Short mmCIF file of N, CA and C in Angstrom, two decimals:
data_model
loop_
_atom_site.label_atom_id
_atom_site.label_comp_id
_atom_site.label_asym_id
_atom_site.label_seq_id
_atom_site.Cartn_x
_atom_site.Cartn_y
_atom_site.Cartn_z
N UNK A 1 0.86 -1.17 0.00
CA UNK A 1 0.00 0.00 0.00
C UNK A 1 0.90 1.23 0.00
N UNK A 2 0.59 2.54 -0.85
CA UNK A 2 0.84 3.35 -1.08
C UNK A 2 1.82 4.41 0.37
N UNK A 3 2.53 5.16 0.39
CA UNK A 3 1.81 6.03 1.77
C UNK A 3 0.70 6.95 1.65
N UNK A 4 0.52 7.55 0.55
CA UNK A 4 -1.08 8.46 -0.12
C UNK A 4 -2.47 7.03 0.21
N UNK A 5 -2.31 6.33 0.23
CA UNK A 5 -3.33 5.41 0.52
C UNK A 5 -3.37 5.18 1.84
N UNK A 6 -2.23 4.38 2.13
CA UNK A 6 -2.25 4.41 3.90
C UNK A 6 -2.93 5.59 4.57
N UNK A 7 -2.35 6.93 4.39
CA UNK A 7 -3.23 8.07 4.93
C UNK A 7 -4.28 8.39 4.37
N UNK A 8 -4.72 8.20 3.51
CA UNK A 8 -5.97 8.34 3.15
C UNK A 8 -7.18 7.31 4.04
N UNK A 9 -6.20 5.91 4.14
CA UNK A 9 -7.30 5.00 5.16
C UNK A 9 -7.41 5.34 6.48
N UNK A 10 -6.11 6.07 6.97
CA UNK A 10 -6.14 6.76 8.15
C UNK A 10 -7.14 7.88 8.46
N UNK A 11 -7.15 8.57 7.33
CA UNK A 11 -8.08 9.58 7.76
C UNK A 11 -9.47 9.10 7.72
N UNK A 12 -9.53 8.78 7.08
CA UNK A 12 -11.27 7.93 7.02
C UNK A 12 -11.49 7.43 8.62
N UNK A 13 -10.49 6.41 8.91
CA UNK A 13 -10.59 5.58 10.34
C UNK A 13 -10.66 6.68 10.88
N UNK A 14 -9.95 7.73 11.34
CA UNK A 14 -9.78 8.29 12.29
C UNK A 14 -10.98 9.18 12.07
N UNK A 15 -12.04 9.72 11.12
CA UNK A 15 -13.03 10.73 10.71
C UNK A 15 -14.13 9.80 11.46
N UNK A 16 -14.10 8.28 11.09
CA UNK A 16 -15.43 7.86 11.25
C UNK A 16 -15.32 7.43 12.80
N UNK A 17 -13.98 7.27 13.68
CA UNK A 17 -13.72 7.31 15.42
C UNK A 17 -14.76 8.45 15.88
N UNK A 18 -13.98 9.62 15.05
CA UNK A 18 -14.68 10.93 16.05
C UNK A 18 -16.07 11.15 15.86
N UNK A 19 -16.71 10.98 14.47
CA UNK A 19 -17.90 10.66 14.72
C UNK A 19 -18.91 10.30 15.23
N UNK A 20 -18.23 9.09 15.64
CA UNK A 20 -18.58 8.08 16.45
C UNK A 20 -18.97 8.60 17.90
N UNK A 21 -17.44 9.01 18.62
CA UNK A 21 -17.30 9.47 19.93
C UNK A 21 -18.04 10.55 19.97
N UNK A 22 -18.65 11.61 18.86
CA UNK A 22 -18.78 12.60 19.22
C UNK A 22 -20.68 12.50 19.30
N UNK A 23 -21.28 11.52 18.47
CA UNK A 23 -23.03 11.35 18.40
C UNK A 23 -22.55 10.64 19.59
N UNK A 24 -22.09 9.72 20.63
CA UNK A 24 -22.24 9.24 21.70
C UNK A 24 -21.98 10.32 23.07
N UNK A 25 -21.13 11.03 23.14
CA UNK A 25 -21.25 12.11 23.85
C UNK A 25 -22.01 13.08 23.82
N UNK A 26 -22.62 13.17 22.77
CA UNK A 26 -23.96 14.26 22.73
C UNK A 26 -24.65 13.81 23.10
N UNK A 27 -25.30 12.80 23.14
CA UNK A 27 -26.11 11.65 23.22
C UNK A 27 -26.06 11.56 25.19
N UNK A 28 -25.04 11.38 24.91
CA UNK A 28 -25.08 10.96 26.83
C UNK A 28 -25.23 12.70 27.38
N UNK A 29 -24.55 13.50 26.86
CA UNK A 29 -24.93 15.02 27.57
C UNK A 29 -26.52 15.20 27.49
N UNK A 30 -26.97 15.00 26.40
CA UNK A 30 -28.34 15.38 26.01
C UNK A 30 -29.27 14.53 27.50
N UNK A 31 -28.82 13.36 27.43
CA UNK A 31 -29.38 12.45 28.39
C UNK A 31 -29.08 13.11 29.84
N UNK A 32 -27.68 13.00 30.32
CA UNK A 32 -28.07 14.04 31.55
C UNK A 32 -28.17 15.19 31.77
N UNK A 33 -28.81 16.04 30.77
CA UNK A 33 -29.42 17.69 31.21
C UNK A 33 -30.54 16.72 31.18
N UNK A 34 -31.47 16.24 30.29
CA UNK A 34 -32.76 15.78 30.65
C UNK A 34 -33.33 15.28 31.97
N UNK A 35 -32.20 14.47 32.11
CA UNK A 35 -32.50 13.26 33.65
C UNK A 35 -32.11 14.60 34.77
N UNK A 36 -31.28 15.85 34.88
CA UNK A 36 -31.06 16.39 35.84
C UNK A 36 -32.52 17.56 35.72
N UNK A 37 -33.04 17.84 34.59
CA UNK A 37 -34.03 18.54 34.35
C UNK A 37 -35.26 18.46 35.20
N UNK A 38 -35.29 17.03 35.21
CA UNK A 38 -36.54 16.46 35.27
C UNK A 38 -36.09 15.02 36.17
N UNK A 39 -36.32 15.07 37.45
CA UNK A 39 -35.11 14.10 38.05
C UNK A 39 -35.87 12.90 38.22
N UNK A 40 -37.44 12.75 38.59
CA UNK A 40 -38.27 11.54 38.80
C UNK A 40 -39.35 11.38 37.51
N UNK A 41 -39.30 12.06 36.40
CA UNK A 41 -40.23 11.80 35.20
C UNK A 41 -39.58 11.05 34.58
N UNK A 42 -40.05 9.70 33.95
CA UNK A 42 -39.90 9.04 33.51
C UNK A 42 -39.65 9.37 31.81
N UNK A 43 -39.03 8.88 30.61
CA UNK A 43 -39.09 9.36 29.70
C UNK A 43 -40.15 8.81 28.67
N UNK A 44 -40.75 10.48 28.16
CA UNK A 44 -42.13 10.04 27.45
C UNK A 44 -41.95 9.53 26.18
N UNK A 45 -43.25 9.12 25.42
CA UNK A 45 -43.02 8.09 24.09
C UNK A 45 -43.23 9.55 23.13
N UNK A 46 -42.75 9.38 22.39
CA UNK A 46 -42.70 9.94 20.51
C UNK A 46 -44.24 10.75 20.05
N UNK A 47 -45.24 10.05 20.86
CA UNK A 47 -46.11 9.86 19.81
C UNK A 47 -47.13 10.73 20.58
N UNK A 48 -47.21 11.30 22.25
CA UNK A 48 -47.56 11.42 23.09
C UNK A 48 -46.89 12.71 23.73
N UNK A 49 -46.97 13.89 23.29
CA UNK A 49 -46.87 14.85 24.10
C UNK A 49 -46.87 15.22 24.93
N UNK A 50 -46.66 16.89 25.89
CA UNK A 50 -47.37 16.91 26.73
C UNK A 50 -49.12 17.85 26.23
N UNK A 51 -49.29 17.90 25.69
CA UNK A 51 -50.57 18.71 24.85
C UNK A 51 -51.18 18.08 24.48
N UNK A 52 -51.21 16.16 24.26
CA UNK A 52 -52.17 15.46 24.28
C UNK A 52 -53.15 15.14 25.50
N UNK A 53 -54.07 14.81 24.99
CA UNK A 53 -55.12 14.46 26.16
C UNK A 53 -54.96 12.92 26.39
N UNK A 54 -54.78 12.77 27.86
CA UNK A 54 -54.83 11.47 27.95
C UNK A 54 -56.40 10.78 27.57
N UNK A 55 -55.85 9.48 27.74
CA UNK A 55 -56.70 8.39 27.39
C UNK A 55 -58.23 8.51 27.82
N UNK A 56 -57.85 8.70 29.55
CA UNK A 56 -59.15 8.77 29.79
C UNK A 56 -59.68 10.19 30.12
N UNK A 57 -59.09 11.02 29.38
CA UNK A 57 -60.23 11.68 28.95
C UNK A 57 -61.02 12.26 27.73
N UNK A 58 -60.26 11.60 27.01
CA UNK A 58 -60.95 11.15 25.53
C UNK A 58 -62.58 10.85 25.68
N UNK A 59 -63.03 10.74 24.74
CA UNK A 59 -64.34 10.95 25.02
C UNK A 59 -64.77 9.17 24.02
N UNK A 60 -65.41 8.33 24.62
CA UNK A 60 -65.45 6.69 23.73
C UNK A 60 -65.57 6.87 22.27
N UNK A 61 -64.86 6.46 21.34
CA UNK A 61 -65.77 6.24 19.85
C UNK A 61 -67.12 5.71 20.26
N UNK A 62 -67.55 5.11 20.51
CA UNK A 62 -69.06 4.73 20.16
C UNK A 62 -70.01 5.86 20.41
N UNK A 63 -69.69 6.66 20.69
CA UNK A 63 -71.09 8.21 20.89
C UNK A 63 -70.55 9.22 20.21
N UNK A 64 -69.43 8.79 19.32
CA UNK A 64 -69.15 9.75 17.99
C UNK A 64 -70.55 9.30 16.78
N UNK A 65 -71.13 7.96 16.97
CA UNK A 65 -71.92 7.93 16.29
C UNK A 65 -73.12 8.61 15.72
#
């Protein structure tokens, strides 16, 4: 292998390390401002806001009829 190749594979390895390290450390910071934010709330689902209405107080489909 070349040395223009060798460093070229180097830089790749070493581009796709920090990448790496760097979505996992955001990732874990992001995680503890949240968890220190909010120290006993559990974490909510995707789909479920806080501006949704829960379940029960939805009103039944069957008297939409």
């Amino acid at each position: 292998m070349s040395t223009s190749a060798r460093s070229r594979a180097d830089l790749v390895r070493h581009s796709a390390y920090e990448f790496a390290l760097t979505t996992v450390l955001l990732f874990a910071v992001v995680s503890l401002i949240r968890r220190l934010a909010h120290p006993g709330r559990r974490w909510r689902s995707a789909t479920r806001g806080p501006c949704s209405p829960s379940r029960e107080s939805r009103s039944p489909r069957s008297s939409w009829a």
